PDB file of C-alpha atoms in Angstrom:
ATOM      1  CA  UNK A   1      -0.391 -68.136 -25.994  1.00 44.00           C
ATOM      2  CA  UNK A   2      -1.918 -66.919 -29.475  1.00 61.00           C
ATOM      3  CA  UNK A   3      -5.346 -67.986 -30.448  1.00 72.00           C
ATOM      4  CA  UNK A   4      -3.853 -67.890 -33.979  1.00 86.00           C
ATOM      5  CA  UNK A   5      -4.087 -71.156 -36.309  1.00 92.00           C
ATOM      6  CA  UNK A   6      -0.970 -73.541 -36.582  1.00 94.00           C
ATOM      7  CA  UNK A   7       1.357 -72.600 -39.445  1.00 97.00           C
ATOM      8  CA  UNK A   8       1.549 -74.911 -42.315  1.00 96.00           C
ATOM      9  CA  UNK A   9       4.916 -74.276 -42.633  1.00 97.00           C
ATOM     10  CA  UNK A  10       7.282 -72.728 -40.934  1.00 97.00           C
ATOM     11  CA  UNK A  11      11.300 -71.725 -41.585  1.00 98.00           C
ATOM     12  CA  UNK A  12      13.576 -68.791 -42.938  1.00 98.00           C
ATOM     13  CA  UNK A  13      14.821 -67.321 -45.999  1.00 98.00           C
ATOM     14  CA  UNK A  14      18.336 -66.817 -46.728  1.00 98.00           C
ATOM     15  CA  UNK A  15      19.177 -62.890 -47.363  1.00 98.00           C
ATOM     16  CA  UNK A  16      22.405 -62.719 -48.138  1.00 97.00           C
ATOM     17  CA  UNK A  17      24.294 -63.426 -45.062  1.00 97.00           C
ATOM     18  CA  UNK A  18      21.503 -62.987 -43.698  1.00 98.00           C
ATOM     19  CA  UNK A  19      18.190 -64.910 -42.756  1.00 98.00           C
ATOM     20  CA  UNK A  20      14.318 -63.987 -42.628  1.00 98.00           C
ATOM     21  CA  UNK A  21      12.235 -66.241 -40.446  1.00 98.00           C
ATOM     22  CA  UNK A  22       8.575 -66.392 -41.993  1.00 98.00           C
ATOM     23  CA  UNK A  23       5.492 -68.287 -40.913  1.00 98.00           C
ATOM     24  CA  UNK A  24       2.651 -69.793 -43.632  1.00 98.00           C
ATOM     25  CA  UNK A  25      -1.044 -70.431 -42.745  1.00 98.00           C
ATOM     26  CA  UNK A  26      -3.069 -72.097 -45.258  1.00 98.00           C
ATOM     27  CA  UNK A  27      -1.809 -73.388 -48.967  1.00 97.00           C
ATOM     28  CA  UNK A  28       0.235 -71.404 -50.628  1.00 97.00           C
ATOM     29  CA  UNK A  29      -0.847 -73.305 -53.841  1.00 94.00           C
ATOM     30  CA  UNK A  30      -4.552 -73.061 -53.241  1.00 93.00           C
ATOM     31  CA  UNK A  31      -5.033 -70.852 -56.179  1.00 93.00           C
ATOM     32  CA  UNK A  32      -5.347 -67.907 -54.559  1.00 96.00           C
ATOM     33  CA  UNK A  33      -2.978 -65.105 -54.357  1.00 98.00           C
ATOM     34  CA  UNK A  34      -1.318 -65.598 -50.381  1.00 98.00           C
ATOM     35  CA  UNK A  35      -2.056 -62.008 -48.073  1.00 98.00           C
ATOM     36  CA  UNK A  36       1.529 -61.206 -46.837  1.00 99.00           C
ATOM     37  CA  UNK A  37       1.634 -59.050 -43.423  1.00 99.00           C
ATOM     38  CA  UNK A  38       4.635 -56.514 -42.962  1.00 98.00           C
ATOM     39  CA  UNK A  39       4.870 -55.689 -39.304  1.00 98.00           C
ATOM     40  CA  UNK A  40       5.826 -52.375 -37.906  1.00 98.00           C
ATOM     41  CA  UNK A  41       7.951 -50.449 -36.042  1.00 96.00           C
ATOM     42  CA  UNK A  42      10.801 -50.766 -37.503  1.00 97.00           C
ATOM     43  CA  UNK A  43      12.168 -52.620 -35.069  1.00 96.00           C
ATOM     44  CA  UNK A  44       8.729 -54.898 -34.035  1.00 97.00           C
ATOM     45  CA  UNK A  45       7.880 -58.739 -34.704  1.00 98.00           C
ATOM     46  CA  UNK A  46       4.936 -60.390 -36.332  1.00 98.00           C
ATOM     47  CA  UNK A  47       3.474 -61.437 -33.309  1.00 98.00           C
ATOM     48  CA  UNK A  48       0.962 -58.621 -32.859  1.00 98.00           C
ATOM     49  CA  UNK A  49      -0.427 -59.672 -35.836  1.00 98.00           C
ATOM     50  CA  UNK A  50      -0.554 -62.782 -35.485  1.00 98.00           C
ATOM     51  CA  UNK A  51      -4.563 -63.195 -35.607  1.00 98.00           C
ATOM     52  CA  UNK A  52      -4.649 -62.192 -39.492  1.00 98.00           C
ATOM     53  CA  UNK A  53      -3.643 -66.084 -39.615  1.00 98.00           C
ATOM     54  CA  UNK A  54      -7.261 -66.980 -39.410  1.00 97.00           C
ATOM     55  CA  UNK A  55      -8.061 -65.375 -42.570  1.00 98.00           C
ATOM     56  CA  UNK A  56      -6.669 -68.310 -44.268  1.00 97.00           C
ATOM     57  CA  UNK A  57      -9.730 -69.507 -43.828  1.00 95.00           C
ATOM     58  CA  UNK A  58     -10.994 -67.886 -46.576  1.00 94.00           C
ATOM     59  CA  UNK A  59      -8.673 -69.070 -49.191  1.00 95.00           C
ATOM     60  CA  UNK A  60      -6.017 -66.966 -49.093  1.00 97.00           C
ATOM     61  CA  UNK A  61      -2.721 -68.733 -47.317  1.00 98.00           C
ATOM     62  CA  UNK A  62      -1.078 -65.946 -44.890  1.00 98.00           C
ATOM     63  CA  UNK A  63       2.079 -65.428 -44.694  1.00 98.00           C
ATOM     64  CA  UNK A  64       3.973 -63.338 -41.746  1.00 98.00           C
ATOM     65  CA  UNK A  65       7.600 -62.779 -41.146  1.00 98.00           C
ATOM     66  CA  UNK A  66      10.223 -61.529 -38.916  1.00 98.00           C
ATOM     67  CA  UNK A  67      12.175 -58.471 -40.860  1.00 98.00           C
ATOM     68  CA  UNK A  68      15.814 -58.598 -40.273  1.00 98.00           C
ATOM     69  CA  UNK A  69      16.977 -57.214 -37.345  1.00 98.00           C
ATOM     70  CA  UNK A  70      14.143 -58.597 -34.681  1.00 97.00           C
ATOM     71  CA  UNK A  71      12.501 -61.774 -34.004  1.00 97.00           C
ATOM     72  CA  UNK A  72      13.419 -65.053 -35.346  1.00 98.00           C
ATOM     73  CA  UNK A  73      15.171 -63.148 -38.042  1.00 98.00           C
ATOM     74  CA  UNK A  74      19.036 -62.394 -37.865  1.00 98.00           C
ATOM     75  CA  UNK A  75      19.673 -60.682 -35.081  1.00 97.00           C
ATOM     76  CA  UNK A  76      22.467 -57.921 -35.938  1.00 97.00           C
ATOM     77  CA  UNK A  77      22.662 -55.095 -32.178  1.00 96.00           C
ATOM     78  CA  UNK A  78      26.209 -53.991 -33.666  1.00 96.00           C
ATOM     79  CA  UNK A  79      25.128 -52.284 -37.046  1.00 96.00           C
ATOM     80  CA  UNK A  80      24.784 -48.863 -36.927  1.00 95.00           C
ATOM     81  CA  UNK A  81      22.304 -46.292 -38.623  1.00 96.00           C
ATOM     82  CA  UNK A  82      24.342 -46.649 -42.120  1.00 97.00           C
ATOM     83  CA  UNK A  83      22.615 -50.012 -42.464  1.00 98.00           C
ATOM     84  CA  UNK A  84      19.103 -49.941 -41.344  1.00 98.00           C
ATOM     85  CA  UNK A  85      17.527 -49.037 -44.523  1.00 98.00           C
ATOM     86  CA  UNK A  86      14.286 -48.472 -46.473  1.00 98.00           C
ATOM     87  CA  UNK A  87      15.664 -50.055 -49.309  1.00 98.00           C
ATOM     88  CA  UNK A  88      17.274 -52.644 -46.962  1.00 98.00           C
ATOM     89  CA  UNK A  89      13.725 -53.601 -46.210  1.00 98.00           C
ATOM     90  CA  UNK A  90      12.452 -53.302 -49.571  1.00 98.00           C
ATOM     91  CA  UNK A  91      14.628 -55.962 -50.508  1.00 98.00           C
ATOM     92  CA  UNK A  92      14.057 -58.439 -48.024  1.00 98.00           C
ATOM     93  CA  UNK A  93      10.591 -58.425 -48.533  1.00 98.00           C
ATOM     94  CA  UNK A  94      10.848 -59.149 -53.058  1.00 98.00           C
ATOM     95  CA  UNK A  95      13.578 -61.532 -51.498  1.00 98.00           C
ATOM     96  CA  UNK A  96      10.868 -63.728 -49.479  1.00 98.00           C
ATOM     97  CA  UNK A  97       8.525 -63.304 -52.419  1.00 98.00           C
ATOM     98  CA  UNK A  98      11.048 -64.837 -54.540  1.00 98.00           C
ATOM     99  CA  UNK A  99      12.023 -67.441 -51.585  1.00 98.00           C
ATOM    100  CA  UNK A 100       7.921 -68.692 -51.149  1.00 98.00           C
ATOM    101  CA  UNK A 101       7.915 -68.768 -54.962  1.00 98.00           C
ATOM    102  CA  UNK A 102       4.604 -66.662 -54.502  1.00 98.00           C
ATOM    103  CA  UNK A 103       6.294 -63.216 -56.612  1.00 98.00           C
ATOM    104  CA  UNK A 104       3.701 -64.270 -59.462  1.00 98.00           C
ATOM    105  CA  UNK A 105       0.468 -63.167 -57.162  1.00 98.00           C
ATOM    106  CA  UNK A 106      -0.150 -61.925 -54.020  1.00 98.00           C
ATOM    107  CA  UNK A 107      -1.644 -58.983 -51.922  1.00 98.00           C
ATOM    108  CA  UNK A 108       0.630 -57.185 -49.271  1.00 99.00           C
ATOM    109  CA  UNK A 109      -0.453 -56.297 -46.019  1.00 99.00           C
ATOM    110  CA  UNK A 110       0.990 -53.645 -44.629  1.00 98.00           C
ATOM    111  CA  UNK A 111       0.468 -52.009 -40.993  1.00 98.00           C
ATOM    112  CA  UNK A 112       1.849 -48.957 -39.697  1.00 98.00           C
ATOM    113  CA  UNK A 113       5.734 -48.893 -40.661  1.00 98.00           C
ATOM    114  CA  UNK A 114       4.734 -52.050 -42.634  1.00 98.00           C
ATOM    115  CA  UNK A 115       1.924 -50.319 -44.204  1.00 98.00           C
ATOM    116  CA  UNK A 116       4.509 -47.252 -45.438  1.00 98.00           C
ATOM    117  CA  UNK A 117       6.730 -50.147 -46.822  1.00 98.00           C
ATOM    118  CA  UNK A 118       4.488 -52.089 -48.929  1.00 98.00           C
ATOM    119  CA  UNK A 119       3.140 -48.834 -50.437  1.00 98.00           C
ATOM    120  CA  UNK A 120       6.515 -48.217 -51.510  1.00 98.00           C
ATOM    121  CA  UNK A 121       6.727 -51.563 -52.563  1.00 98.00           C
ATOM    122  CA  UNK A 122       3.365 -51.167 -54.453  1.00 98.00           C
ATOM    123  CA  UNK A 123       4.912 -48.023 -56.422  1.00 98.00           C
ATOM    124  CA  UNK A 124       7.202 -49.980 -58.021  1.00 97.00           C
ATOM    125  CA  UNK A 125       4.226 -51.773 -60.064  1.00 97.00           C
ATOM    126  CA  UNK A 126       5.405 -55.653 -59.034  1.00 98.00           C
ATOM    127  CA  UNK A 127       3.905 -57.383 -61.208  1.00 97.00           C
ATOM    128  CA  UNK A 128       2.479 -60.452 -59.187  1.00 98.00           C
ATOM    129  CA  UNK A 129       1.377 -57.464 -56.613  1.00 98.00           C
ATOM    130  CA  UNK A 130      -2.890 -57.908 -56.684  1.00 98.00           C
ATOM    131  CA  UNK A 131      -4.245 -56.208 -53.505  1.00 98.00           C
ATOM    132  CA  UNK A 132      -2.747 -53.656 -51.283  1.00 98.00           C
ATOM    133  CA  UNK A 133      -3.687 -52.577 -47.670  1.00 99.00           C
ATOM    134  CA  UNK A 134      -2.249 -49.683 -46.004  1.00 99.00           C
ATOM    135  CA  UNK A 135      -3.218 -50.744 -42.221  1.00 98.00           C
ATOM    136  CA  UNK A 136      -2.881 -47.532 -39.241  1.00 98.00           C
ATOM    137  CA  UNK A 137      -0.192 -45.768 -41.230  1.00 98.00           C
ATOM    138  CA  UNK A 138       1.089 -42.464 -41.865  1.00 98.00           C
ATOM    139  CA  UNK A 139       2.083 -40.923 -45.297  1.00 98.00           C
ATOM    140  CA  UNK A 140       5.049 -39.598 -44.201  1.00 98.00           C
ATOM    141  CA  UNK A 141       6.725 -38.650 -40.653  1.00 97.00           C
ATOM    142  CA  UNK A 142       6.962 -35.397 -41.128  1.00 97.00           C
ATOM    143  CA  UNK A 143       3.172 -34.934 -40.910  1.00 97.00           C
ATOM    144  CA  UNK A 144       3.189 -37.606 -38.007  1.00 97.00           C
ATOM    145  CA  UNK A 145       5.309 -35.564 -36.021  1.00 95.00           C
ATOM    146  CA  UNK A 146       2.618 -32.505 -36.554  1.00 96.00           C
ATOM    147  CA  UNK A 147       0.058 -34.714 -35.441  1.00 97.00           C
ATOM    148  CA  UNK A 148       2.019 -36.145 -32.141  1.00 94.00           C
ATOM    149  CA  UNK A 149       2.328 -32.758 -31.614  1.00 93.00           C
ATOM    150  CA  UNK A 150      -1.447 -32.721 -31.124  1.00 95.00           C
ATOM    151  CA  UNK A 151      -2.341 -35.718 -29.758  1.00 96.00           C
ATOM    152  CA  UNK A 152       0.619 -34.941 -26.764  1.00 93.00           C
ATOM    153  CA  UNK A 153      -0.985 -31.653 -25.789  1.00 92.00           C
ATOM    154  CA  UNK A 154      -4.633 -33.162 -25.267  1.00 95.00           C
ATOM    155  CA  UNK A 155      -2.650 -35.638 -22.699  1.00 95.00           C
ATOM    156  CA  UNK A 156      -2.743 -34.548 -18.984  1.00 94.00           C
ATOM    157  CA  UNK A 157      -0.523 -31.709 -18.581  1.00 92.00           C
ATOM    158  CA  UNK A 158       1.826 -33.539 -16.200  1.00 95.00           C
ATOM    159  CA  UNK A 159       2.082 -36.744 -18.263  1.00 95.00           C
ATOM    160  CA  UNK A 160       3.419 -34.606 -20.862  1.00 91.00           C
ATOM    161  CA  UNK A 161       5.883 -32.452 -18.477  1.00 94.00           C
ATOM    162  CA  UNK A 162       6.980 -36.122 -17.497  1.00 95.00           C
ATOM    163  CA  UNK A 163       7.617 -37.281 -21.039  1.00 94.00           C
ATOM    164  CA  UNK A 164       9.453 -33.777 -21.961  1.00 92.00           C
ATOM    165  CA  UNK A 165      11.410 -34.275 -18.965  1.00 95.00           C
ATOM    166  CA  UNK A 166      12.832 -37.316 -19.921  1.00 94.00           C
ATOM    167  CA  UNK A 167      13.579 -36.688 -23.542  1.00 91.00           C
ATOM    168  CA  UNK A 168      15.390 -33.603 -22.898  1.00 93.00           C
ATOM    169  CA  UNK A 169      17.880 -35.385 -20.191  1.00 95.00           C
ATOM    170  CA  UNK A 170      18.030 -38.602 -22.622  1.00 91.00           C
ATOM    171  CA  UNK A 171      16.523 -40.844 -19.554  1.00 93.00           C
ATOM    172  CA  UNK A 172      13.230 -42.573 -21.761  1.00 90.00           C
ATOM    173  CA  UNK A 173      14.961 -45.462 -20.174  1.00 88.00           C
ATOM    174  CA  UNK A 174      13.632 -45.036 -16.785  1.00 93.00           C
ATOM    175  CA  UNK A 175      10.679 -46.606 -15.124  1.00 93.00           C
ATOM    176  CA  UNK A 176       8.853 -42.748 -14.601  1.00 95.00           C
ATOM    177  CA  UNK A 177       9.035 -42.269 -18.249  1.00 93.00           C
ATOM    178  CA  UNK A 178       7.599 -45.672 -19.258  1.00 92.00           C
ATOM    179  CA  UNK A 179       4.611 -44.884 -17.114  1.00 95.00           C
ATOM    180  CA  UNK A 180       3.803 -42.031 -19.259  1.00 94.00           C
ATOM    181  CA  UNK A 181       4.754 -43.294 -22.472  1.00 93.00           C
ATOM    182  CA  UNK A 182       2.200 -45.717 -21.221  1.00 95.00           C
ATOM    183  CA  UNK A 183      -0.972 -43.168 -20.985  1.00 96.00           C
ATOM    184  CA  UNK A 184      -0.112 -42.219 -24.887  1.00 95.00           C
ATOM    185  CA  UNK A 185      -0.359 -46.076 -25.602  1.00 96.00           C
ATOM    186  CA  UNK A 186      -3.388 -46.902 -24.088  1.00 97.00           C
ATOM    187  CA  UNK A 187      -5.158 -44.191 -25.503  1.00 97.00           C
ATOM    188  CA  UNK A 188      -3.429 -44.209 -29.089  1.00 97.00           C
ATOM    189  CA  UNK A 189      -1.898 -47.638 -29.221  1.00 97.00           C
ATOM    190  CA  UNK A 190      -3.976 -50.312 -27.914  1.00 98.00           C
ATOM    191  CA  UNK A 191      -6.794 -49.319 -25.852  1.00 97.00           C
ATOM    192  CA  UNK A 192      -7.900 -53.170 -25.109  1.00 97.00           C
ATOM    193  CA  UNK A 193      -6.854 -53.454 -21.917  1.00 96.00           C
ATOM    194  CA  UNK A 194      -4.823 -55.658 -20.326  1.00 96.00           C
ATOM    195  CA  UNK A 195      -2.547 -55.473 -23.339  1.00 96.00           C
ATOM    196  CA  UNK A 196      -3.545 -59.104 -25.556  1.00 97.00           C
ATOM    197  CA  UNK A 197      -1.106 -61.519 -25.269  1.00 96.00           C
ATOM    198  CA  UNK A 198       0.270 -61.084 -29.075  1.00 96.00           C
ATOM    199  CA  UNK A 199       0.783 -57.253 -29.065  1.00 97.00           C
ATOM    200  CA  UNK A 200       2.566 -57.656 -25.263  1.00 95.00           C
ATOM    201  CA  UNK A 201       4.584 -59.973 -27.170  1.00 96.00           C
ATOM    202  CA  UNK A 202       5.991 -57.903 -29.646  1.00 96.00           C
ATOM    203  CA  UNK A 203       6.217 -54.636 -27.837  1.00 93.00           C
ATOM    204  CA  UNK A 204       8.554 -56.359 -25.186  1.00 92.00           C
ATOM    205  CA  UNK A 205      10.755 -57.935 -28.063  1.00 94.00           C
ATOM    206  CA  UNK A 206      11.537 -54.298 -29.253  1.00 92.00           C
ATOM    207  CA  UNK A 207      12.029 -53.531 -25.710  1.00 88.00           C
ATOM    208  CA  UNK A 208      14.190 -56.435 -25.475  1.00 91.00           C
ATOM    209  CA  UNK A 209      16.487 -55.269 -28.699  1.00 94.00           C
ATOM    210  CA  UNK A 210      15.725 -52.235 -29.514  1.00 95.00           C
ATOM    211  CA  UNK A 211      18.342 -52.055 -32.537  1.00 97.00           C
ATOM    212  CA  UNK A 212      16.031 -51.180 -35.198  1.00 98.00           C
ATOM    213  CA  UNK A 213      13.165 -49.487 -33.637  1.00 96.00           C
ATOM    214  CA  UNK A 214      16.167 -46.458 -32.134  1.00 95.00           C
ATOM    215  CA  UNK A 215      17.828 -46.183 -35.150  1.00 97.00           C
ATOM    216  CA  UNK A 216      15.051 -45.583 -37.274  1.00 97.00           C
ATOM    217  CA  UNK A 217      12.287 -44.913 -35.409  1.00 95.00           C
ATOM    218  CA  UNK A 218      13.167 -43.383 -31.818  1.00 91.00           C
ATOM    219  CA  UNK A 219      12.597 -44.630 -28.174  1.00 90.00           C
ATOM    220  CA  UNK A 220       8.941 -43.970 -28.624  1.00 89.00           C
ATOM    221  CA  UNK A 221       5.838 -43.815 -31.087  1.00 89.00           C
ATOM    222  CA  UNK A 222       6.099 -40.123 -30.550  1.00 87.00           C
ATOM    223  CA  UNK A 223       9.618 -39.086 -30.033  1.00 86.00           C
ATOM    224  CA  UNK A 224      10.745 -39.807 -33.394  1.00 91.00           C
ATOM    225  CA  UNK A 225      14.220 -39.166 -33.473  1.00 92.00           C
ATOM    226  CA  UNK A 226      16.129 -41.598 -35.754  1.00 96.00           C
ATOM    227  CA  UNK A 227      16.667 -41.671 -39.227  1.00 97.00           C
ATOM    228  CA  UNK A 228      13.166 -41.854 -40.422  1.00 97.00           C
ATOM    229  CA  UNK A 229      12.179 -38.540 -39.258  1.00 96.00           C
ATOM    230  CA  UNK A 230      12.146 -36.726 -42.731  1.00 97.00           C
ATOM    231  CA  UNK A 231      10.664 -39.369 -45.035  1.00 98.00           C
ATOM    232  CA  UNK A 232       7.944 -40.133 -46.827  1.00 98.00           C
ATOM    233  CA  UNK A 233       6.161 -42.438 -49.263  1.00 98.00           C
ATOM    234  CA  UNK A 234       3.712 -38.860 -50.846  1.00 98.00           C
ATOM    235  CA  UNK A 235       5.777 -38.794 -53.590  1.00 97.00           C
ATOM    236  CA  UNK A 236       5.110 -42.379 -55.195  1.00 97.00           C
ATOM    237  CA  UNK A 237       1.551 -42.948 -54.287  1.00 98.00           C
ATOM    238  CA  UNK A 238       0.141 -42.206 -57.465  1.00 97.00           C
ATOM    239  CA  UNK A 239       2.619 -45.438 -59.251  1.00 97.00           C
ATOM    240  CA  UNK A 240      -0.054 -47.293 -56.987  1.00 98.00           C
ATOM    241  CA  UNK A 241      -2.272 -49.097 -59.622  1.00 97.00           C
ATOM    242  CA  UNK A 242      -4.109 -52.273 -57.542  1.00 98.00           C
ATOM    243  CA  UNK A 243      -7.170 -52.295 -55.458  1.00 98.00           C
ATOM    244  CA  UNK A 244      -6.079 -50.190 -51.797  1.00 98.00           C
ATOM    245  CA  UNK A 245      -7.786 -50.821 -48.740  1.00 98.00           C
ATOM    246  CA  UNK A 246      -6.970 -48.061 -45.896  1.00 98.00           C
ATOM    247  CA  UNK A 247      -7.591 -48.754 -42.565  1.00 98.00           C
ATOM    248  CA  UNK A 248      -7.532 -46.842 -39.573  1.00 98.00           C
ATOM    249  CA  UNK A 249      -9.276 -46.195 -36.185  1.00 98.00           C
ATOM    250  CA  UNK A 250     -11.037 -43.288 -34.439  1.00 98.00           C
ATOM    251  CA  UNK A 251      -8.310 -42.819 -31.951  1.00 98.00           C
ATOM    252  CA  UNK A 252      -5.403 -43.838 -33.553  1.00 98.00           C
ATOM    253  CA  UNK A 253      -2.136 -42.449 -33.376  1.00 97.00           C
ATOM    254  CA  UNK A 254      -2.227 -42.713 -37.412  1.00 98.00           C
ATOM    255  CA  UNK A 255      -4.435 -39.583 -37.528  1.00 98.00           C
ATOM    256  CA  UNK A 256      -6.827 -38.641 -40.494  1.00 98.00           C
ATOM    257  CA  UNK A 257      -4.940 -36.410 -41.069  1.00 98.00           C
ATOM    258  CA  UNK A 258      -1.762 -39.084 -41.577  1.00 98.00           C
ATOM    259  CA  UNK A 259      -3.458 -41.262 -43.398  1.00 98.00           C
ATOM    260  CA  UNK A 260      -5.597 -39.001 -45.743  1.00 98.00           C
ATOM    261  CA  UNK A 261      -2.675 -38.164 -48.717  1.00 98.00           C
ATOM    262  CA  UNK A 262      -2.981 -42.027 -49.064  1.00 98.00           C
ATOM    263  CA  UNK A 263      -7.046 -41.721 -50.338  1.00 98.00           C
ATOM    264  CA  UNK A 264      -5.861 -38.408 -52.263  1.00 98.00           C
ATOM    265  CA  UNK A 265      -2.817 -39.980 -53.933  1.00 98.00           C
ATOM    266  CA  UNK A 266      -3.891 -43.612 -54.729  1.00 98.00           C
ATOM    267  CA  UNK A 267      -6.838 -43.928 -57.191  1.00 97.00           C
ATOM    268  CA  UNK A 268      -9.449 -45.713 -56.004  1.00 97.00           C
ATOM    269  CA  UNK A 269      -8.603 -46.702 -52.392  1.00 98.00           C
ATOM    270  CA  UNK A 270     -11.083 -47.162 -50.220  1.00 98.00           C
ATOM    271  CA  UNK A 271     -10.986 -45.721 -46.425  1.00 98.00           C
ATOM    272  CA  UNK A 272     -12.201 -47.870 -43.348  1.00 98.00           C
ATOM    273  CA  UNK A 273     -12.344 -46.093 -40.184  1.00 98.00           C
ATOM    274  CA  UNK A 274     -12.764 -48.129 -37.099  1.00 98.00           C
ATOM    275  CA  UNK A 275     -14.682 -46.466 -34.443  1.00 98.00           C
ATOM    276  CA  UNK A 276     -13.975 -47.705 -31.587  1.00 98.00           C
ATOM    277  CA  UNK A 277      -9.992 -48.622 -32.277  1.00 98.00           C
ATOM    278  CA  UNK A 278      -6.720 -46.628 -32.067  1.00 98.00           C
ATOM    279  CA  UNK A 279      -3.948 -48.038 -33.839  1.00 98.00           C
ATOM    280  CA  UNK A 280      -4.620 -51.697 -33.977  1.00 98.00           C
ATOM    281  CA  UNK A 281      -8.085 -52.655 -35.303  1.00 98.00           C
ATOM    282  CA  UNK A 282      -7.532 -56.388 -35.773  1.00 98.00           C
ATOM    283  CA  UNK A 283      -7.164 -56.818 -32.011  1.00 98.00           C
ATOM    284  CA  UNK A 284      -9.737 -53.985 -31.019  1.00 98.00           C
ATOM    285  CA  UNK A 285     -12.536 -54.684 -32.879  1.00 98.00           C
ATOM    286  CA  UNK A 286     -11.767 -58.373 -34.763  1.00 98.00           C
ATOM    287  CA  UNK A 287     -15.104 -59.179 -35.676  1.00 98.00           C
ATOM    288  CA  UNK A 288     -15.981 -55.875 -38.075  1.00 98.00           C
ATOM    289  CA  UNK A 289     -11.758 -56.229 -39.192  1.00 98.00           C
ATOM    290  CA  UNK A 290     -12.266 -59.495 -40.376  1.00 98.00           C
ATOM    291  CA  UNK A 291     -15.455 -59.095 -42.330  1.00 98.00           C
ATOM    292  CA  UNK A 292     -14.149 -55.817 -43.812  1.00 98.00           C
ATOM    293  CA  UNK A 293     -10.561 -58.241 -44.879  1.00 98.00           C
ATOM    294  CA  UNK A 294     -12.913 -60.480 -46.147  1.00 98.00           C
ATOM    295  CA  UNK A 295     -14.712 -58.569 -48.533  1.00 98.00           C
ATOM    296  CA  UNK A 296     -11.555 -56.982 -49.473  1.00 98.00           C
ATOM    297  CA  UNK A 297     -10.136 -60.063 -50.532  1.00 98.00           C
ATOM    298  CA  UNK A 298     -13.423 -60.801 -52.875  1.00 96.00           C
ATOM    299  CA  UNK A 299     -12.962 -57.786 -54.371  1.00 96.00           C
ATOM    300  CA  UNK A 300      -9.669 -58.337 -55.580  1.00 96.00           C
ATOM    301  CA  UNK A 301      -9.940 -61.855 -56.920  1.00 92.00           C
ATOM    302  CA  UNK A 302     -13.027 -60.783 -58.325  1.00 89.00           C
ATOM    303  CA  UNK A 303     -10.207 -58.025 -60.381  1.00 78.00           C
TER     304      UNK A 303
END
């Protein structure tokens, strides 16, 4: 079970004919404008993130949620690529704003998929929008997929002949395959080994219903094949007009080199680079993530 806080309040947003599940920690009328988390994936649940609850200590209520597709969202296996949108996305997210009555103020948290989201979000100059953080996520997936290009040839040479293997014969399904996949992970994923309980969690719900994550996404981090592949979020980063925090880790599959148009194309942001994390900071080195949310949170009610 998660070491996370108990929610405050708990329940699920209509969306059209649709409904988002969400999860509050803390008062959302404290005063203070709530952090909202956007997972990743697509395709992934909230519940690897589930720890950021304890930063309601601070003030700040915390709000995560299930986007559509995964969770305790709507669950929807028969809709095809034509419907999984960015803009789908975009609008289920001002949609729970609107829902929490919180559209006035708040800071978006945003983490790898989630973190490409919210920036898009943040381009659009929301007006309630007072903090942004862009958590283990690339620019766009273009440059990603030049940097898994790297990252796969410094893996053993017959993981990799494994992996190719399997992607060329369309069998990442197998058990072989998942092995490998599972050297990348550790190494670029989460290196805290065994897996914590909350990022098992959501990595077996994708596996689970894998509707979202395949058609946008791929069968793996680094096999991106679905309909993601070309885009990016370069283009609007300089609409981006809040305080940015970027975070990312020494061995994370979010690369420097991912991650660094975001520091040249938002004014102001400041980069955190976790040394001894890959891709998910909050569970591989807490103690340093939580200080460093902290103080980001100061800064931006300070304005």
């Amino acid at each position: 079970m998660s070491t996370a806080p108990p929610p405050s309040a708990r329940g699920t947003a209509p969306f059209g004919e649709h409904r988002t599940w969400y999860r509050v920690t803390g008062d959302l009328r404290s005063g203070r404008p709530p952090l909202v988390v956007a997972h990743g994936g697509p395709g992934s649940t909230h519940d690897y993130l589930l720890s950021l609850a304890a930063l309601a200590e601070s003030g700040h209520a915390v709000v995560h949620y299930d986007q559509l597709g995964n969770g305790g969202s709507t669950r929807l296996p028969d809709r095809g690529d034509d419907f999984w949108t960015v803009q789908l996305f975009l609008d289920e997210l001002d949609n729970l704003l609107r829902h929490l009555g919180i559209a006035d103020g708040y800071v978006l948290y945003g983490h790898s998929w989630g973190g490409m989201l919210a920036a898009k979000h943040a381009s659009t100059a929301p007006p309630g929008l007072r903090g942004l953080v862009i958590a283990n996520s690339p620019a766009s997936y273009p440059l990603w997929l030049q940097e898994m290009k790297v990252l796969r040839e410094q893996l053993p040479p017959d993981v990799d002949a494994t992996l190719r293997r399997h992607e060329e014969a369309g069998t990442t399904d197998t058990d072989e395959y998942f092995a490998a996949m599972r050297v990348f992970y550790d190494k670029h994923v989460c290196r805290v080994l065994p897996w914590p309980r909350d990022f098992f969690a959501s990595f077996m719900e994708i596996h689970h219903d894998p509707t979202v994550y395949h058609s946008m996404n791929g069968p793996t981090e680094f096999h991106v094949i679905g309909t993601l592949r070309d885009w990016s979020v370069e283009d609007c980063l300089a609409g981006i007009a809040v305080p940015t925090l970027l975070l990312s880790g020494r061995h994370d599959e979010a690369t420097e080199a991912t991650v660094r148009p975001f520091q040249e194309g938002i004014e102001g942001a400041r980069w955190e680079i976790f040394e001894e994390s890959s891709h998910v900071p909050h569970l591989e080195e807490p103690e340093r993530f939580t200080a460093v949310m902290k103080d980001f949170l100061k800064e931006v009610e300070r304005g």
